[in-house]
Short mmCIF file of C-alpha atoms in Angstrom, two decimals:
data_model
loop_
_atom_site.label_atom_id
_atom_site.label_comp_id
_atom_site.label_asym_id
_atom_site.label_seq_id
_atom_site.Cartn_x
_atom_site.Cartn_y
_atom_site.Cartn_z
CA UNK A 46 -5.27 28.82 0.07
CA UNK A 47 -5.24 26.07 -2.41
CA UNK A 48 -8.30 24.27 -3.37
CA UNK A 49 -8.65 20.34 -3.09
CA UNK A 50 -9.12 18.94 -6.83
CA UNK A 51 -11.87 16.92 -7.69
CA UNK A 52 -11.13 13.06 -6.54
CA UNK A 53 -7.30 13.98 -5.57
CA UNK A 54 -5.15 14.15 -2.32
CA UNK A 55 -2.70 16.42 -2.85
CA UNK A 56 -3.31 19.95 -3.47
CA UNK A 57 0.07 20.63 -5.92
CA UNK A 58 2.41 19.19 -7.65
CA UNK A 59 6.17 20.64 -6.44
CA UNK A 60 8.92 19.77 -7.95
CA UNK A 61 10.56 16.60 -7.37
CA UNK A 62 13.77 16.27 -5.64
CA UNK A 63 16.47 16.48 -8.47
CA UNK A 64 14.78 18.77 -10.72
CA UNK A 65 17.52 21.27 -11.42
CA UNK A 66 14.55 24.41 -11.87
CA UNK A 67 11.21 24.31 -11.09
CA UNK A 68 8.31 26.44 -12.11
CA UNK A 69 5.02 27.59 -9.66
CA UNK A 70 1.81 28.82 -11.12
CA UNK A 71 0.75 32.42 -10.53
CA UNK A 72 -3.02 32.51 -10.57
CA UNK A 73 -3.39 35.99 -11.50
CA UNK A 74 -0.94 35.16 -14.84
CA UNK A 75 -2.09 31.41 -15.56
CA UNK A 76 -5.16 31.04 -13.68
CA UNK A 77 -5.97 28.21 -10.83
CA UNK A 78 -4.95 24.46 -11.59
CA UNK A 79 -8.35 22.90 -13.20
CA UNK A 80 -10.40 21.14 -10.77
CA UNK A 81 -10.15 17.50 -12.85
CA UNK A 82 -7.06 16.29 -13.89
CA UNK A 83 -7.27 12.82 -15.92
CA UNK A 84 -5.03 9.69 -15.37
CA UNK A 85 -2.65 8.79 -17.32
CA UNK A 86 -1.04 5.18 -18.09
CA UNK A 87 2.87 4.87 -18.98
CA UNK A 88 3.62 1.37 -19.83
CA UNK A 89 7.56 0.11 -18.92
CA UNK A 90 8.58 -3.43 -19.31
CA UNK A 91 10.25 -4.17 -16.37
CA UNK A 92 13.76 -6.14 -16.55
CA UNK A 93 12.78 -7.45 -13.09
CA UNK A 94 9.76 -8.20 -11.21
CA UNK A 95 10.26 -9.36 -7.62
CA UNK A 96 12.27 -6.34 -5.23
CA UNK A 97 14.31 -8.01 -2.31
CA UNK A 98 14.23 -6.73 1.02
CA UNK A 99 16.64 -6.84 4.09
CA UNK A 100 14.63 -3.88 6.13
CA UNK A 101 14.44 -6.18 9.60
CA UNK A 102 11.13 -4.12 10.95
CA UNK A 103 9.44 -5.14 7.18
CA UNK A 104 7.78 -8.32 7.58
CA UNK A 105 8.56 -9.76 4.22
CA UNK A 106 11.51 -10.64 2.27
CA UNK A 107 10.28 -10.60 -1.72
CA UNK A 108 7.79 -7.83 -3.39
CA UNK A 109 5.93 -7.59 -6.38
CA UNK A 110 4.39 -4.03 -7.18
CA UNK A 111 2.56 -4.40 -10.77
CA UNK A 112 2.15 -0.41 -10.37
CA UNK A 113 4.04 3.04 -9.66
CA UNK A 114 2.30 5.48 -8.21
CA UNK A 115 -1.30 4.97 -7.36
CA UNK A 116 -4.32 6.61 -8.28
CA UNK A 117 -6.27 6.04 -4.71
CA UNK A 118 -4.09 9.30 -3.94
CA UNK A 119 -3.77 8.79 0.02
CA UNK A 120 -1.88 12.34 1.19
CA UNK A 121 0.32 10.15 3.59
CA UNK A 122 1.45 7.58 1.01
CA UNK A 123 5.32 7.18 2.07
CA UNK A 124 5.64 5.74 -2.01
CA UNK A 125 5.07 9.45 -3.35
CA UNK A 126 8.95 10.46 -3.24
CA UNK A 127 9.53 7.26 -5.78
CA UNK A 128 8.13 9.18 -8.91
CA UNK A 129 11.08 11.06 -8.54
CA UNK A 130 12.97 8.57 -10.10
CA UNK A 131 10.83 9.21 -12.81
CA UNK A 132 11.04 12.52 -12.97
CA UNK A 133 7.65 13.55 -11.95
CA UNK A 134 6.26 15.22 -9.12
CA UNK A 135 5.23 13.23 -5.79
CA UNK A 136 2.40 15.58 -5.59
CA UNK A 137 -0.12 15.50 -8.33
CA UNK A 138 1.89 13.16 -11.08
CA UNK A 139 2.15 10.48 -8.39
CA UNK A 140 -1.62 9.83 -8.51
CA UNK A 141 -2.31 10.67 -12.21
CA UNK A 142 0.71 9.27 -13.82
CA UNK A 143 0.87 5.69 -13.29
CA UNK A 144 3.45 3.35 -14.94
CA UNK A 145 1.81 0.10 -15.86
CA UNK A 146 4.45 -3.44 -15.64
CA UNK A 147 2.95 -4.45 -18.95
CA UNK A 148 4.61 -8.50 -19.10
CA UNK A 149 5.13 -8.55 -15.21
CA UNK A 150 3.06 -12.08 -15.37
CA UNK A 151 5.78 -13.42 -17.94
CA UNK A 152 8.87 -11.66 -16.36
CA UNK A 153 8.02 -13.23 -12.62
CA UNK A 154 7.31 -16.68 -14.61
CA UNK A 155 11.21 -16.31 -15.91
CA UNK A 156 11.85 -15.55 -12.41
CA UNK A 157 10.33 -18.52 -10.72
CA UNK A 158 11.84 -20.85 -13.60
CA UNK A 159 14.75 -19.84 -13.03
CA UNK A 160 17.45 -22.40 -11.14
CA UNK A 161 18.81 -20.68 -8.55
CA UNK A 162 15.50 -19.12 -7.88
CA UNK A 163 14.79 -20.11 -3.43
CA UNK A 164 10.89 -20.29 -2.97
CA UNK A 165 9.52 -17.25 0.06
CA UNK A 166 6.55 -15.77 0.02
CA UNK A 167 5.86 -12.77 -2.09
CA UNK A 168 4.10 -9.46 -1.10
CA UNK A 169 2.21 -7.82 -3.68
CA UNK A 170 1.01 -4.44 -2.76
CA UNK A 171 4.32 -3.15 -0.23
CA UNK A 172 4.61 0.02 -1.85
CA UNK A 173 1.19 0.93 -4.04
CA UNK A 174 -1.78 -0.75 -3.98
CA UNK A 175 -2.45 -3.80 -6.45
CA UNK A 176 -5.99 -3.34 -6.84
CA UNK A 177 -5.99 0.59 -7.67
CA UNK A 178 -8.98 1.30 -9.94
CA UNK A 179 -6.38 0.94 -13.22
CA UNK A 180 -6.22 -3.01 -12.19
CA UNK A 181 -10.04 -3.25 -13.45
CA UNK A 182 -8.79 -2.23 -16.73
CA UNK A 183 -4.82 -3.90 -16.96
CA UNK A 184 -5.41 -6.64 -14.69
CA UNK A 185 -1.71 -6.84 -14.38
CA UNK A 186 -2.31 -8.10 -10.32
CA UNK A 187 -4.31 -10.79 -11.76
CA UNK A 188 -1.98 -12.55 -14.42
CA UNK A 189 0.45 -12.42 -11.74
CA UNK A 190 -1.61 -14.52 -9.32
CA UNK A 191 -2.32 -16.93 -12.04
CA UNK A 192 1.53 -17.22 -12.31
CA UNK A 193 1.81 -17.97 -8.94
CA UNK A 194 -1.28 -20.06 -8.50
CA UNK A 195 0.66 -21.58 -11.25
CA UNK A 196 3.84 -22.36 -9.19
CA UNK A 197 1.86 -22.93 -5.96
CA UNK A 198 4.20 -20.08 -4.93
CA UNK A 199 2.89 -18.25 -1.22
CA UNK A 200 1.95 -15.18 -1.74
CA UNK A 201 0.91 -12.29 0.35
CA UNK A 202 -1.25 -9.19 -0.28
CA UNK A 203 -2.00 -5.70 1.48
CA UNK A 204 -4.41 -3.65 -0.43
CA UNK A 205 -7.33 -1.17 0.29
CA UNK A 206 -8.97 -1.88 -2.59
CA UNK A 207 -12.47 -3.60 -3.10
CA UNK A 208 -11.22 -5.50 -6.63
CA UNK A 209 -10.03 -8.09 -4.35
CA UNK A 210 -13.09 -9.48 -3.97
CA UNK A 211 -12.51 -10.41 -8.26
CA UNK A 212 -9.92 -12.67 -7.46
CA UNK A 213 -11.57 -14.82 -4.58
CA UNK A 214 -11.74 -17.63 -7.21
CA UNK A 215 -7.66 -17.90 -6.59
CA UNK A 216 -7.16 -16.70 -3.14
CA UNK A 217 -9.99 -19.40 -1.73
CA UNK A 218 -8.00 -22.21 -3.46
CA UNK A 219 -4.94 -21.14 -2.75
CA UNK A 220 -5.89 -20.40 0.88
CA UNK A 221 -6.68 -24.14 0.99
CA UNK A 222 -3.07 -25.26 0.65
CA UNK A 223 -1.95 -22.49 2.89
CA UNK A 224 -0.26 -20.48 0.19
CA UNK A 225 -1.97 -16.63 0.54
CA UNK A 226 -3.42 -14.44 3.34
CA UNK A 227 -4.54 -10.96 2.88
CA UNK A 228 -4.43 -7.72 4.99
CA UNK A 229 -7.06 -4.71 3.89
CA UNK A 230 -5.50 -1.73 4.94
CA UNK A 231 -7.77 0.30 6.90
CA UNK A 232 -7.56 4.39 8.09
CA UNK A 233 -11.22 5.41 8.82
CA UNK A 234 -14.56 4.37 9.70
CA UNK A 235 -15.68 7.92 8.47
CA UNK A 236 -16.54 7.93 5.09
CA UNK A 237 -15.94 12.29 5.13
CA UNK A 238 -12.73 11.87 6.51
CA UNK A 239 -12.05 8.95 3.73
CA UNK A 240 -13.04 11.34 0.75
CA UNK A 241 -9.85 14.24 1.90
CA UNK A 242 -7.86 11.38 3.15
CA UNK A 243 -7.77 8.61 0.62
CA UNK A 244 -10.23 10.17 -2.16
CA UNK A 245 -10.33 6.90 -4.66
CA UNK A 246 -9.55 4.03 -2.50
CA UNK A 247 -12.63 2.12 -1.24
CA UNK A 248 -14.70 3.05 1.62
CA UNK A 249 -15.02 2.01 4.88
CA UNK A 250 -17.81 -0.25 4.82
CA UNK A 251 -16.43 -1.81 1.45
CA UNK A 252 -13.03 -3.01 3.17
CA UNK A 253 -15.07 -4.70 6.06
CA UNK A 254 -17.33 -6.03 3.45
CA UNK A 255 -14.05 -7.33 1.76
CA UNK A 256 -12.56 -9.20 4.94
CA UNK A 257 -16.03 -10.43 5.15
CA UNK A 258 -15.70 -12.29 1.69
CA UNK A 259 -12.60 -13.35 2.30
CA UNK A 260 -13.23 -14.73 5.69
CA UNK A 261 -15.96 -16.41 4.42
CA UNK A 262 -13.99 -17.68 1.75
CA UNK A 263 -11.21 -19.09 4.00
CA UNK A 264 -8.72 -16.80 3.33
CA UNK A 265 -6.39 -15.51 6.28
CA UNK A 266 -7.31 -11.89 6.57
CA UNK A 267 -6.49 -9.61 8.83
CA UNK A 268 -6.65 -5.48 9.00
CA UNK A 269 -3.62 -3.38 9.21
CA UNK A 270 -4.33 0.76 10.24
CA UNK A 271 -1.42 2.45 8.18
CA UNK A 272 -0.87 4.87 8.95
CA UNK A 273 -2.25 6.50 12.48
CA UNK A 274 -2.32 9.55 12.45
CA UNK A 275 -2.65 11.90 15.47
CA UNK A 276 -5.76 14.14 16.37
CA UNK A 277 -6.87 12.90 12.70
CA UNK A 278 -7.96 8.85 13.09
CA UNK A 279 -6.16 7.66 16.13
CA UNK A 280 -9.37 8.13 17.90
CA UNK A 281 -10.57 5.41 15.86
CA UNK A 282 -8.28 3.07 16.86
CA UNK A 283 -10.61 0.72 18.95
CA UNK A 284 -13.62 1.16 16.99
CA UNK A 285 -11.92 0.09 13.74
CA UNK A 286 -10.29 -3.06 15.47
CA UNK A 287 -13.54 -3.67 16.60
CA UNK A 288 -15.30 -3.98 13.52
CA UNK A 289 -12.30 -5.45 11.72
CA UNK A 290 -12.66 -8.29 13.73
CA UNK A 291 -16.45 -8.59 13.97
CA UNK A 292 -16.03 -9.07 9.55
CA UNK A 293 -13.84 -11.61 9.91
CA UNK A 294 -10.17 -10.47 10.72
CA UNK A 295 -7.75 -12.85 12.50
CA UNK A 296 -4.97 -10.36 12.90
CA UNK A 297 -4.14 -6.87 12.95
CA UNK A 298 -1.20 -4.40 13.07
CA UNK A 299 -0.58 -0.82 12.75
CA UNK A 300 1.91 1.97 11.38
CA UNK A 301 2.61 5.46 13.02
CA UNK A 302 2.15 7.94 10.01
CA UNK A 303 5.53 7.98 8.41
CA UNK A 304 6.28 11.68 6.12
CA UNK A 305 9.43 11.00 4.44
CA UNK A 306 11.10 13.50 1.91
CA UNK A 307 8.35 15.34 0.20
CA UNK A 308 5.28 13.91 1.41
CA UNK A 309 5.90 15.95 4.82
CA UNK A 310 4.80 19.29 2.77
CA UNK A 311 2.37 18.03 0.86
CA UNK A 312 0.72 16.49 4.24
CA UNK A 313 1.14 20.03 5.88
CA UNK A 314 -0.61 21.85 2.90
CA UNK A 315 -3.27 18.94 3.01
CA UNK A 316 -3.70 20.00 6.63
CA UNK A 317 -3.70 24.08 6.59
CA UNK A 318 -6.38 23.35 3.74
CA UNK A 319 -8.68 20.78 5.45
CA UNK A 320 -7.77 21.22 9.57
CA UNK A 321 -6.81 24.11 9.35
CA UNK A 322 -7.39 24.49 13.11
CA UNK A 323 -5.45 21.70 14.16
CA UNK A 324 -2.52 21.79 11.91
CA UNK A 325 -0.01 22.76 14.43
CA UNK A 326 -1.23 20.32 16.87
CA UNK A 327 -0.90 17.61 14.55
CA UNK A 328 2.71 18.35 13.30
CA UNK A 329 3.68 18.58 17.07
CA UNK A 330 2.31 15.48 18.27
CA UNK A 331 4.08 13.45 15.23
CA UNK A 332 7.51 15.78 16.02
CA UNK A 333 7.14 14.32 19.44
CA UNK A 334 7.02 10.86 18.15
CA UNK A 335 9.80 11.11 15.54
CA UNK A 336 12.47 12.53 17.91
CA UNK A 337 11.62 15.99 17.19
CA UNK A 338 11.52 15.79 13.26
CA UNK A 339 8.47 14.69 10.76
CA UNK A 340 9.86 11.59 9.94
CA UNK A 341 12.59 9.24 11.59
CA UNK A 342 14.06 6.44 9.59
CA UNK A 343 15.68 4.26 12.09
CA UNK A 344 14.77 0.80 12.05
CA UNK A 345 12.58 -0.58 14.78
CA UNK A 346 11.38 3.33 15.49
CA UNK A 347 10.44 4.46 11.78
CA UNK A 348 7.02 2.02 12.11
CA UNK A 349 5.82 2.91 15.55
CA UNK A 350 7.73 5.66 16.35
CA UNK A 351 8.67 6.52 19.75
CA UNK A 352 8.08 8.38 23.19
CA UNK A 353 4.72 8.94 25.38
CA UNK A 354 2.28 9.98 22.43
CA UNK A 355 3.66 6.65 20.32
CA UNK A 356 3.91 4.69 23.47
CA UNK A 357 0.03 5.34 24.36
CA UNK A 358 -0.87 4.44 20.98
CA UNK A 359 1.15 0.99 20.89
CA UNK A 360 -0.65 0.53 24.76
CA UNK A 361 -4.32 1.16 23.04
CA UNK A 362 -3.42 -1.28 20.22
CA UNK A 363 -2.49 -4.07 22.43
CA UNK A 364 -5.36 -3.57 24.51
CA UNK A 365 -7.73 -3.51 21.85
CA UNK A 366 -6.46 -6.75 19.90
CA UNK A 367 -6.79 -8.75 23.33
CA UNK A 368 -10.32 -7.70 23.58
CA UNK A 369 -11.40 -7.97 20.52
CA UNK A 370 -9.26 -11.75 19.82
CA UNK A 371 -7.39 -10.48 17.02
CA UNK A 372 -3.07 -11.62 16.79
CA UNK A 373 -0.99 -8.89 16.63
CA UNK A 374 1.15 -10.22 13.95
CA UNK A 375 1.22 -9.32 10.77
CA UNK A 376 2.80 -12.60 9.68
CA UNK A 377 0.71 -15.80 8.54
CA UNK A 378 2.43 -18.89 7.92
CA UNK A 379 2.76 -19.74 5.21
CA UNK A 380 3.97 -23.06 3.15
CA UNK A 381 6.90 -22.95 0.72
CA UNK A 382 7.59 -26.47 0.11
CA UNK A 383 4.57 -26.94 -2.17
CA UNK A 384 6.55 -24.69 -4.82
CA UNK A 385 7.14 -26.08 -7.99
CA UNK A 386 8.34 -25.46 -11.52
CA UNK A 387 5.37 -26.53 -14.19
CA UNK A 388 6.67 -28.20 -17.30
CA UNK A 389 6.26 -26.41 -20.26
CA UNK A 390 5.46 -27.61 -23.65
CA UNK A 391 8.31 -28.75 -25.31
CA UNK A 392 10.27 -29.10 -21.95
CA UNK A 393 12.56 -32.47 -22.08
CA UNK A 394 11.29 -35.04 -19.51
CA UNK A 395 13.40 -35.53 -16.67
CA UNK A 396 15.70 -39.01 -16.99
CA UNK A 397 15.03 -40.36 -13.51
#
């Protein structure tokens, strides 16, 4: 059986999707993978910033991701078939190669200036997470929220990371004008669980303490469990919900564990290696809820998926946000018509 790596989710790095060969490791011949594999940062300069999105179950129309692929290395993370495009693996690569937007701060600022440019809010975070431990050290997430701080552009963020808490100096003030609200994405109370599960994203009682700031800060906050996952934390469901909201959450929402592409074998080896017990069971029970496949894409079913497992789970979520006072909406209102263009120097003065 393969051996979990040292700070890592996935347990190998197959090939990607349109490799034309691809090459395994024989451990009598080359020996086993070594157990620490460093990160490493691959700068682009993007040609565009802000993605645009039609998806109608997505609650967002414009997304910023300052990263691709993300070094917290959660096994489920539906992003991992994306380094593909990049010609590295979803396994392994995905979490130790990450591309860095170096200039996304002055390619969305040529964005915003631009004249046919319509003001919505912008999620940063909708495919890897913002505040990844490489942020402390590029702090690309940052310069872009001074761009849009900037702009007094509304701006929305989903992130499990605890380098949020850096930036409350922009999110408080722009919370004020009703420009940004936050969701910390949460999968586990259990900080064992957490290590397998999401090894280098923050830990349980560091998210809560994070809504806590950011309640306290005034910042709209609310906790999102992506995904659930059955027999693994859906058990948690309540508890988490309850201590969500007891920090400071106003809202909350959740996503049925989605496996597209690759990330349905690396999620089965993560399994066989760490429940190995359960593995079957699990598989079933999301087959069950994705019309007898891993993964369903449909809109409107690919989020919550469907039938009596799904249906139970969507029951126990509504339950638990009426008890515990939290809105089941992911959306917060937020303003666009404070959105302007600031003048820059040598910028002719308007004649009227």
């Amino acid at each position: 059986m393969t051996k979990p790596l040292q700070g890592r989710g996935a347990l190998s790095n197959p090939a990607n999707r349109f490799a034309p060969t691809r090459s395994d490791i024989d451990p009598v011949e080359d020996g086993d993978m070594p157990a620490r594999i460093a990160t490493v940062q691959i700068d682009e300069r993007p040609k565009s910033i802000i993605s645009r999105n039609q998806s109608p179950d997505v609650p967002f129309e414009q997304s910023i991701n300052p990263y691709r692929g993300c070094e917290h290395g959660c096994i489920y993370c539906f992003a991992r078939p994306n380094h593909a495009y990049w010609d590295l693996s979803p396994g392994i690569d995905f979490e130790t190669h990450i591309i860095v937007k170096q200039g996304a701060a002055e390619q969305l600022e040529r964005e915003l200036r631009a004249k046919n440019y319509r003001c919505r809010p912008i999620t940063l975070g909708a495919n890897t997470d913002p505040y990844q431990p490489i942020e402390q050290q590029r702090r690309i997430t940052r310069e872009l929220l001074e761009v849009l701080a900037r702009f007094r552009h509304p701006f929305s963020i989903i992130t499990k990371g605890a380098l949020i808490s850096r930036d409350l100096d922009i999110l408080g003030a722009m919370a004020e004008q009703q420009l940004c609200s936050v969701m910390i994405s949460m999968t586990t109370l259990d900080p064992q669980l957490k290590r397998t599960l999401e090894p280098r994203a923050a830990g349980p009682r560091t998210r809560l303490d994070a809504i806590r700031q950011l309640s306290d800060a005034g910042v709209p906050v609310g906790v999102l469990l992506a995904p659930l996952i059955p027999m693994i934390n859906d058990r948690e469901l309540e508890a988490m919900l309850e201590a969500s909201a007891a920090a400071g959450a106003r809202s909350a929402g959740f996503v049925f564990i989605r496996l597209p592409r690759e990330v349905e074998g690396l999620f089965r080896e993560w399994l066989d290696c760490h429940y190995p017990e359960r593995a079957g069971h699990v598989m079933s029970l999301i087959a069950q809820s994705r019309n007898g496949a891993a993964y369903d894409c449909r809109f409107g079913s690919r989020m919550r998926g469907e039938g009596l497992f799904a249906e139970m789970i969507a029951q126990r979520f509504r339950l638990a946000t009426n008890k515990f006072g939290l809105r089941a909406d992911r959306r917060s209102p937020l303003r666009t018509d404070l959105f302007c263009v600031p003048p820059r120097a040598g910028d002719q003065l308007p004649l009227l």
